[in-house]
PDB file of C-alpha atoms in Angstrom:
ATOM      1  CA  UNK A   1       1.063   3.859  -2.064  1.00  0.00           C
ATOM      2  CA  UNK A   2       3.935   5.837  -0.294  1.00  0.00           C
ATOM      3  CA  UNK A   3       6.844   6.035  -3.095  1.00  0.00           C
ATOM      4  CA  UNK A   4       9.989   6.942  -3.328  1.00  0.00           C
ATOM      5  CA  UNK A   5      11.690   9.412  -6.371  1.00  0.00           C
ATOM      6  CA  UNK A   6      15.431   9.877  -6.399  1.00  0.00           C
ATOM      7  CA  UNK A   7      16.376  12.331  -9.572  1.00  0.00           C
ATOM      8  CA  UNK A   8      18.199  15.035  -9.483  1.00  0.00           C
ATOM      9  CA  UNK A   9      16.620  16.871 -12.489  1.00  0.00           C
ATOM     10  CA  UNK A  10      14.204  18.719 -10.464  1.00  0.00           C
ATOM     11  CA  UNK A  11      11.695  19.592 -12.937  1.00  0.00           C
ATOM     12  CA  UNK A  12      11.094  15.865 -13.776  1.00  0.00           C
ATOM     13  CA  UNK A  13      11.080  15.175  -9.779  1.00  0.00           C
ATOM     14  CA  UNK A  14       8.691  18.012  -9.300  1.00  0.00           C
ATOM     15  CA  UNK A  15       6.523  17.114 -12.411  1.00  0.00           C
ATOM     16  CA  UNK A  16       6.560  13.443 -11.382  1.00  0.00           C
ATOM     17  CA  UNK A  17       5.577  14.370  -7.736  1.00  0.00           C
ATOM     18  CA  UNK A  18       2.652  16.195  -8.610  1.00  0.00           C
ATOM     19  CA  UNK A  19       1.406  14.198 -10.941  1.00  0.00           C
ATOM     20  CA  UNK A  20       1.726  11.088  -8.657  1.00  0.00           C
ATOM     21  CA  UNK A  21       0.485  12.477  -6.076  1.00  0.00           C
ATOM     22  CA  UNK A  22      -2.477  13.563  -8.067  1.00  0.00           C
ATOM     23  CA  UNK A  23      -3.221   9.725  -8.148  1.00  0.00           C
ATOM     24  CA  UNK A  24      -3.115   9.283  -4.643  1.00  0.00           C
ATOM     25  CA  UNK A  25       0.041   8.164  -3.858  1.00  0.00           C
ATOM     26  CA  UNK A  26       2.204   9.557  -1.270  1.00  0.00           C
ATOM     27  CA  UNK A  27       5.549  10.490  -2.889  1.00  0.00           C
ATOM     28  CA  UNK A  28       8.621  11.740  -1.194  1.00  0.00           C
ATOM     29  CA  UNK A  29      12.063  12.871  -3.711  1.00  0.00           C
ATOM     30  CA  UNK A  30      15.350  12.661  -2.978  1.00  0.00           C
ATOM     31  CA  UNK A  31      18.012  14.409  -4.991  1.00  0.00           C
ATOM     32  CA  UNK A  32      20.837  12.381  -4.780  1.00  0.00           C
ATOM     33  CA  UNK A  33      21.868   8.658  -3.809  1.00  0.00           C
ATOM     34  CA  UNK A  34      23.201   9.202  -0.279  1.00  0.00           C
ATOM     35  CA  UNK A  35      20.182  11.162   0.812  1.00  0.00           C
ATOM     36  CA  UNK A  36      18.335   8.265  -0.850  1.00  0.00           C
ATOM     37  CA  UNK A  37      20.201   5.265   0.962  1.00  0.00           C
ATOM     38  CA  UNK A  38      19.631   7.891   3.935  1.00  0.00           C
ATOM     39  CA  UNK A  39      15.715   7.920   3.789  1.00  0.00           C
ATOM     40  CA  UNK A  40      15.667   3.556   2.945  1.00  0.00           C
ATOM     41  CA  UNK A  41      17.320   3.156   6.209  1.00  0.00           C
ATOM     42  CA  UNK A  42      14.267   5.248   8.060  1.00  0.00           C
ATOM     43  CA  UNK A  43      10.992   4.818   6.182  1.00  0.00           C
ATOM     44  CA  UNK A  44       9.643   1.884   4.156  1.00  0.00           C
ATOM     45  CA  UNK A  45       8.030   2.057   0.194  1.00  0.00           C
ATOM     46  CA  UNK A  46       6.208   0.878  -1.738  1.00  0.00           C
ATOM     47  CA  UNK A  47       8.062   1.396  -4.595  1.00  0.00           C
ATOM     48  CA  UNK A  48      11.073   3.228  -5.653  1.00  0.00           C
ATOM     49  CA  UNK A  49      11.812   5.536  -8.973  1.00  0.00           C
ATOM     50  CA  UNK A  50      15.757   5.319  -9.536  1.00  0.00           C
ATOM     51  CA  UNK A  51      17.678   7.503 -11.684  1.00  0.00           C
ATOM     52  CA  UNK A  52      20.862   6.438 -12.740  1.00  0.00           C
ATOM     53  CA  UNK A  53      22.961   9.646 -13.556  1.00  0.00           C
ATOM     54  CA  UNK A  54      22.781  11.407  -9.886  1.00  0.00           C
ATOM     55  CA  UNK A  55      25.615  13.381  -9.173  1.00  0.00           C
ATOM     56  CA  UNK A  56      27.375  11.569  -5.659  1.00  0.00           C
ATOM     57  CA  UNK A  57      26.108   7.676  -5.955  1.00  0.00           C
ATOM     58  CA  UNK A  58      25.737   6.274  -9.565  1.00  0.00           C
ATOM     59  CA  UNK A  59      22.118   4.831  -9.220  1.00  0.00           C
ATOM     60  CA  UNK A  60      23.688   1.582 -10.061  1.00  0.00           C
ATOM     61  CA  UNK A  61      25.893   1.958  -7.191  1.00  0.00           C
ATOM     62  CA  UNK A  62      22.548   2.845  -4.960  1.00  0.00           C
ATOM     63  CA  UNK A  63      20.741  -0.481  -6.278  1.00  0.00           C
ATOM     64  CA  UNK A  64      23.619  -2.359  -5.589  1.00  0.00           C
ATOM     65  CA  UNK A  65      23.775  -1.251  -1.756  1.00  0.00           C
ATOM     66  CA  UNK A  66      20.194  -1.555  -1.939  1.00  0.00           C
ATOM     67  CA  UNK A  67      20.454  -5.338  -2.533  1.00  0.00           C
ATOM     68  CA  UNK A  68      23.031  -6.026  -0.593  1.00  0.00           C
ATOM     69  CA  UNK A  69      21.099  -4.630   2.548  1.00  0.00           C
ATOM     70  CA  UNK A  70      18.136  -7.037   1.828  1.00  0.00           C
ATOM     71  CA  UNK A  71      15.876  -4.042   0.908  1.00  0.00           C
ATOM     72  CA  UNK A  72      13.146  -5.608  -1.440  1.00  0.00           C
ATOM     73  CA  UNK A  73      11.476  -2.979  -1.984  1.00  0.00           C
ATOM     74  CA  UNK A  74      10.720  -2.632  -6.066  1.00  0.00           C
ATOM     75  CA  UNK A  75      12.609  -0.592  -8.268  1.00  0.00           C
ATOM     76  CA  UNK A  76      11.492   0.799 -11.979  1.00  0.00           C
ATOM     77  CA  UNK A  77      14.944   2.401 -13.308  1.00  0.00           C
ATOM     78  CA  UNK A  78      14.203   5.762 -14.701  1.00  0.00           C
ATOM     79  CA  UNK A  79      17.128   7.087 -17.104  1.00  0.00           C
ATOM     80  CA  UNK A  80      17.798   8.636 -20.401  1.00  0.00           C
ATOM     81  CA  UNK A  81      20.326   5.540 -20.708  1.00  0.00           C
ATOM     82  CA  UNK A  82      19.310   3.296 -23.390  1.00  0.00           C
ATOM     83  CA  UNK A  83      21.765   1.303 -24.196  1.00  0.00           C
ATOM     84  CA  UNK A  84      20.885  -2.776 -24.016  1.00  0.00           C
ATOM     85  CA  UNK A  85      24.028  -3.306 -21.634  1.00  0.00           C
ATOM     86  CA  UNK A  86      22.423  -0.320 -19.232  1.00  0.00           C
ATOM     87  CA  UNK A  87      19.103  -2.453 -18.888  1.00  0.00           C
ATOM     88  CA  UNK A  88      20.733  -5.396 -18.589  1.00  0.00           C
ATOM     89  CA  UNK A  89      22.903  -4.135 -15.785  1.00  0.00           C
ATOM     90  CA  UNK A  90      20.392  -2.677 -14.133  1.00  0.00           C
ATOM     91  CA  UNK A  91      18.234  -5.998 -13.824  1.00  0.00           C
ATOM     92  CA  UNK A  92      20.764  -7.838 -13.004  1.00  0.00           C
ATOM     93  CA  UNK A  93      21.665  -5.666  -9.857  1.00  0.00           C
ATOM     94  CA  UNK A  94      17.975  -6.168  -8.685  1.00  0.00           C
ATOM     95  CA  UNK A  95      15.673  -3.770 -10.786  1.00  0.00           C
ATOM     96  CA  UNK A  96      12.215  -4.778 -11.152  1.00  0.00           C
ATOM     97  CA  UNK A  97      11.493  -2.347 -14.235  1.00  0.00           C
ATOM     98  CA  UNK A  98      13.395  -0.014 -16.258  1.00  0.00           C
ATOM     99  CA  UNK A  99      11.758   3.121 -18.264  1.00  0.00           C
ATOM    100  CA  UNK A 100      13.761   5.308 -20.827  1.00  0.00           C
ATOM    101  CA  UNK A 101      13.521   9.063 -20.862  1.00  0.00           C
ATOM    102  CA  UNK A 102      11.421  11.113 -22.387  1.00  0.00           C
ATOM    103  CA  UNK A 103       8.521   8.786 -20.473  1.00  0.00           C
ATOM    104  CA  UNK A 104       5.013   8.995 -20.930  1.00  0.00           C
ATOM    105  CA  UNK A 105       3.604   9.473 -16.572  1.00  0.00           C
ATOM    106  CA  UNK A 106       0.718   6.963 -17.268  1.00  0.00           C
ATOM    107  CA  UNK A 107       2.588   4.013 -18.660  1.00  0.00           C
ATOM    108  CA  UNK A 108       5.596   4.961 -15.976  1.00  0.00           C
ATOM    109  CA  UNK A 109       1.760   4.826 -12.961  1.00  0.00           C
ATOM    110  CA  UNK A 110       1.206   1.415 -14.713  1.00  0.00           C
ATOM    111  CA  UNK A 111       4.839   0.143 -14.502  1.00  0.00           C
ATOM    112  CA  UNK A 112       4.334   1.007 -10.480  1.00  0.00           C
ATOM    113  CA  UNK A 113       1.489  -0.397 -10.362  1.00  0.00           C
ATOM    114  CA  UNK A 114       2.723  -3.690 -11.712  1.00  0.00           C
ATOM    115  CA  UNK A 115       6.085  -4.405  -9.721  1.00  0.00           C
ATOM    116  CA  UNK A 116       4.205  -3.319  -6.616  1.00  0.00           C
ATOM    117  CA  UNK A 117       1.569  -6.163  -7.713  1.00  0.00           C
ATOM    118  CA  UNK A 118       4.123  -8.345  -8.536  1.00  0.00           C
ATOM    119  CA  UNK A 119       5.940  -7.996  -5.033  1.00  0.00           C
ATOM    120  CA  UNK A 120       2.995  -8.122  -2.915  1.00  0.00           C
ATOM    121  CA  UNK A 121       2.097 -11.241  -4.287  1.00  0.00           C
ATOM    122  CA  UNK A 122       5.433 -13.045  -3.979  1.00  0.00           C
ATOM    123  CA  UNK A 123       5.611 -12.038  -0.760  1.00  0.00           C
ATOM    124  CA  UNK A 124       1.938 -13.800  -0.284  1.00  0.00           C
ATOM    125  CA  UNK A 125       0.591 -10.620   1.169  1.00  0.00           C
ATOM    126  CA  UNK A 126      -3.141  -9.835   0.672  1.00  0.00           C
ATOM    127  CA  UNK A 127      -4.935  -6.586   0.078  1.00  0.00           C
ATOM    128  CA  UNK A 128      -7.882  -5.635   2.280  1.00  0.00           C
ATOM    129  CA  UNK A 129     -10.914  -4.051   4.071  1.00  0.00           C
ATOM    130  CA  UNK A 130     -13.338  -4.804   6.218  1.00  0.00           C
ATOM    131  CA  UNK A 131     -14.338  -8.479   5.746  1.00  0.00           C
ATOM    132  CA  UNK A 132     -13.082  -8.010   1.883  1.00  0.00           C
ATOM    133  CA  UNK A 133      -9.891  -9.975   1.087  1.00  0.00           C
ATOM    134  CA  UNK A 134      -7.610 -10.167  -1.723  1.00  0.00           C
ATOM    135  CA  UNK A 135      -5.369 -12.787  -2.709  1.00  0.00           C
ATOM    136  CA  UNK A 136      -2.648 -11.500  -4.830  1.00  0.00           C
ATOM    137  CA  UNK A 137      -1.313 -15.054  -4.801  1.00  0.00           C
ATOM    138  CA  UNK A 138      -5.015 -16.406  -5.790  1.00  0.00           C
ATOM    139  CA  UNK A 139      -5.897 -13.459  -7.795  1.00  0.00           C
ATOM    140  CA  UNK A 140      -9.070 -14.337  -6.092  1.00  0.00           C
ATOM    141  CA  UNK A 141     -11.563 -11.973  -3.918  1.00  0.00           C
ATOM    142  CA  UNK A 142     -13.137 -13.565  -0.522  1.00  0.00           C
ATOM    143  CA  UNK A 143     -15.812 -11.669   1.926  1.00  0.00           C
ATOM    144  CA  UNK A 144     -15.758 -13.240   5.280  1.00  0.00           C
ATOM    145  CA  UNK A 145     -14.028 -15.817   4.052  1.00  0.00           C
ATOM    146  CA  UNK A 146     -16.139 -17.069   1.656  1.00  0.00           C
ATOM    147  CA  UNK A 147     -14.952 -16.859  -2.496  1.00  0.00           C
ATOM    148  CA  UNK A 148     -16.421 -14.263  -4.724  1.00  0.00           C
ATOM    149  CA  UNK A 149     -16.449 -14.255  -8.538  1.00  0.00           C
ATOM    150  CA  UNK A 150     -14.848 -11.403 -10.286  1.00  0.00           C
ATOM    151  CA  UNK A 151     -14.318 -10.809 -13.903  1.00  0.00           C
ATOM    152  CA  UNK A 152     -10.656  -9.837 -14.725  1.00  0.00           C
ATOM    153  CA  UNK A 153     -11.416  -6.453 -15.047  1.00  0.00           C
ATOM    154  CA  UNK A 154     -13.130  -6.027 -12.197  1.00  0.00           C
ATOM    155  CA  UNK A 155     -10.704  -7.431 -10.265  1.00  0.00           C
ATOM    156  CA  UNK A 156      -7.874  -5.202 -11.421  1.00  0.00           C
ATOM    157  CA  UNK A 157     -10.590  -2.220 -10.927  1.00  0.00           C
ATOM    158  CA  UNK A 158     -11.077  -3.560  -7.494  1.00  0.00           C
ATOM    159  CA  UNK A 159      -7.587  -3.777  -6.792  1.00  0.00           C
ATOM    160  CA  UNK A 160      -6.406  -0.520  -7.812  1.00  0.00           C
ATOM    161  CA  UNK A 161      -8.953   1.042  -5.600  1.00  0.00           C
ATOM    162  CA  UNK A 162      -7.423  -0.958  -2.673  1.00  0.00           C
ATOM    163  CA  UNK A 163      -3.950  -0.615  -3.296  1.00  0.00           C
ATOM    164  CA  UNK A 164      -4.911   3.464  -3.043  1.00  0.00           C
ATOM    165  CA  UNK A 165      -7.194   2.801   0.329  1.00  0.00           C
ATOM    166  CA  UNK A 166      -8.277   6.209   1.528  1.00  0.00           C
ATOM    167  CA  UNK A 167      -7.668   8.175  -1.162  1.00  0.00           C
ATOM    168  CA  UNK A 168      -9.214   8.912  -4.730  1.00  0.00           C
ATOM    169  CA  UNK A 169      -8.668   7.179  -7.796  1.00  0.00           C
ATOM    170  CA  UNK A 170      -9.436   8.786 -11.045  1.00  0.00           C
ATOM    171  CA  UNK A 171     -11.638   7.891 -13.585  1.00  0.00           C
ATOM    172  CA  UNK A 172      -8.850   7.908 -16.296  1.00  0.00           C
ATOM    173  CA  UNK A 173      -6.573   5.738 -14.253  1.00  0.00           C
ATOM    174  CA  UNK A 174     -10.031   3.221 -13.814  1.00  0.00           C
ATOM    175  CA  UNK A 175     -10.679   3.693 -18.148  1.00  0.00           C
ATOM    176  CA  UNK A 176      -6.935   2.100 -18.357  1.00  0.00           C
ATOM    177  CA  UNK A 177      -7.202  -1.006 -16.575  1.00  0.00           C
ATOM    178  CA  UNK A 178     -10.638  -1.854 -18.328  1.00  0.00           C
ATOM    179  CA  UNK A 179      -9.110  -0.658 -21.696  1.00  0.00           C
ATOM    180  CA  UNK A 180      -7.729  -3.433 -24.255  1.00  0.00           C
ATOM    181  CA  UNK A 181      -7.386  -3.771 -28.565  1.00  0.00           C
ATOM    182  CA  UNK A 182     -10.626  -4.992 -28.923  1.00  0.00           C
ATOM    183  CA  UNK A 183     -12.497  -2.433 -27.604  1.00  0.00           C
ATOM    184  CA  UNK A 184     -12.584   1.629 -26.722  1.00  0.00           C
ATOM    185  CA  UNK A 185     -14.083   1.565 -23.437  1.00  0.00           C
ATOM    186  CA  UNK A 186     -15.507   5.188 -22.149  1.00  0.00           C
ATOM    187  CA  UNK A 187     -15.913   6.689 -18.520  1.00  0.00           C
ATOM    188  CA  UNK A 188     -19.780   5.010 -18.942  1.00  0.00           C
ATOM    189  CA  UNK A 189     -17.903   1.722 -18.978  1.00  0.00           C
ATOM    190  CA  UNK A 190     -15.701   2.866 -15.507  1.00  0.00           C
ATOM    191  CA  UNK A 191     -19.047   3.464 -13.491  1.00  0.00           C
ATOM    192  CA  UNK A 192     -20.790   0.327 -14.838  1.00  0.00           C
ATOM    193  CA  UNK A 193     -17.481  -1.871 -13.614  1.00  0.00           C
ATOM    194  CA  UNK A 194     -17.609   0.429 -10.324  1.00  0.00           C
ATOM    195  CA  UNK A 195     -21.710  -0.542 -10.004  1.00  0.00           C
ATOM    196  CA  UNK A 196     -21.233  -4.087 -10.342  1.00  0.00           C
ATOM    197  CA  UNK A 197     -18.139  -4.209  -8.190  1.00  0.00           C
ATOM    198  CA  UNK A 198     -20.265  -2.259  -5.622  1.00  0.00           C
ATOM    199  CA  UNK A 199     -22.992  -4.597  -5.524  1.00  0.00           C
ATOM    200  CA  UNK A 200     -20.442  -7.481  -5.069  1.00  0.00           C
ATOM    201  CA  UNK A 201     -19.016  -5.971  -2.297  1.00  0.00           C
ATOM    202  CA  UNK A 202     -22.328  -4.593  -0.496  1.00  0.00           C
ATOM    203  CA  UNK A 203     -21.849  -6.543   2.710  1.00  0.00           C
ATOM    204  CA  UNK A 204     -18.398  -6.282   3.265  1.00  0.00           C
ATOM    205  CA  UNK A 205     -18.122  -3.713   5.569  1.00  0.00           C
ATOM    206  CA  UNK A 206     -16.392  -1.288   3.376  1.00  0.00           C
ATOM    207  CA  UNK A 207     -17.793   1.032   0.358  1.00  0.00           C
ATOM    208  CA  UNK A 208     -16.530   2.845  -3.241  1.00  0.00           C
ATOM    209  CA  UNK A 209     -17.563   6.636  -2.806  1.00  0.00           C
ATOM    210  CA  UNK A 210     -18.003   8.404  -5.976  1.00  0.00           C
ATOM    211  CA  UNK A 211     -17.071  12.045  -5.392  1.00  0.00           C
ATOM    212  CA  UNK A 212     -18.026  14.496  -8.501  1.00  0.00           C
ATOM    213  CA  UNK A 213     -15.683  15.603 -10.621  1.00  0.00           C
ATOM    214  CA  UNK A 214     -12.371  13.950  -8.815  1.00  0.00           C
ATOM    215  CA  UNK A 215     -12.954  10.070  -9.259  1.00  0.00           C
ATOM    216  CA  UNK A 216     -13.463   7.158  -6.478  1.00  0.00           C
ATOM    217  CA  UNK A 217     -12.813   6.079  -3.361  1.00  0.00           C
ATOM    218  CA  UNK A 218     -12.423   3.044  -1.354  1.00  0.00           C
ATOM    219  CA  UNK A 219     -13.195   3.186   2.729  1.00  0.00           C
ATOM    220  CA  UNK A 220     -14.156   0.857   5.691  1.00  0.00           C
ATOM    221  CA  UNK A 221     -17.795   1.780   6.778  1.00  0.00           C
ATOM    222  CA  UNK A 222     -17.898   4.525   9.237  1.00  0.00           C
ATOM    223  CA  UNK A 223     -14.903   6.302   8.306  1.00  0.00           C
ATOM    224  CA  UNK A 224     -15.087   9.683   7.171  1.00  0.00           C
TER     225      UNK A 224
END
């Protein structure tokens, strides 16, 4: 996913980048709301990480103008700011999320994760490669057009590996999306969803690569 920070603290930006970007995501920061508005009006994201205390636009204000462009993109709210009348507002104006700081980085990946679900499948798009579609919409998986039966978690396995096309997912970021309260999954449990998921997918004209020591990846046959 290609992502968007604006905060102006730069040691959360720069910790944030890096650790995004260790989960393949493509992550650009932006220390202020006009440089922000700037970079919406060139490039297109998947998702956007707002701050609300920047030092030239409020990141209220920047939401606001955000809206009121038609720019849909999704938006998790990321401020110290805790007060009920802060979320509120920033709902209201057109946030799809809103984290208070400190932040844990995996719950603030799976709060990405989710509004850029969420979006995708109100705007009926579907995920895909080679033959292999999803349907957000569905929540179903087809292969040349034809319906294949996926568990739940092997669906959301399936779809976090697509959403990151091209680049590697980690195994911890995999052990998340099978985990639940009734059981403690381990990384034995990731490659066993991953094996059954591969076998599903054999003749679809893409493949999951496991590469040692880094995680998984999702490609189209024949690319390197």
């Amino acid at each position: 996913m290609k992502l968007l920070i604006v905060e102006d603290d730069r040691d959360i930006a720069s910790g944030l980048q890096r650790s995004l970007q260790r989960s393949g995501n493509a992550v650009e920061v932006r220390s202020d709301g006009r440089s922000a508005l700037l970079a919406l009006g060139v490039h297109e994201y998947d998702c956007i990480v707002l701050d609300l205390g920047l030092p030239d636009l409020d990141g209220t204000q920047v939401l606001r103008q955000m809206r009121h462009r038609n720019v849909q993109t999704p938006v998790v709210i990321l401020s110290a700011r805790d007060d009920t009348g802060d979320r509120v507002l920033g709902l209201d104006l057109g946030a799809d999320d809103y984290v208070v700081k400190p932040f844990e980085v995996d719950e603030l990946e799976a709060r990405i994760r989710a509004v850029t679900r969420r979006a995708l499948a109100r705007r009926g798009d579907d995920l895909g490669a080679g033959s292999l579609r999803m349907s957000l919409a569905e929540r179903r998986i087809y292969i040349g057009g034809h319906p294949v039966d996926f568990s739940p978690r092997e669906f959301s396995v399936l779809e976090c590996l697509l959403l990151r096309q091209g680049r590697v997912v980690g195994k911890r970021q995999l052990l998340e999306l099978i985990d639940d309260r009734d059981s403690d999954p381990s990384e034995g449990a990731v490659e066993l969803y991953v094996h059954r998921i591969r076998r599903k997918i054999e003749h679809s004209g893409c493949s999951i690569r496991t590469l040692r020591g880094f995680g998984y990846l999702l490609q189209v046959d024949g690319e390197n």
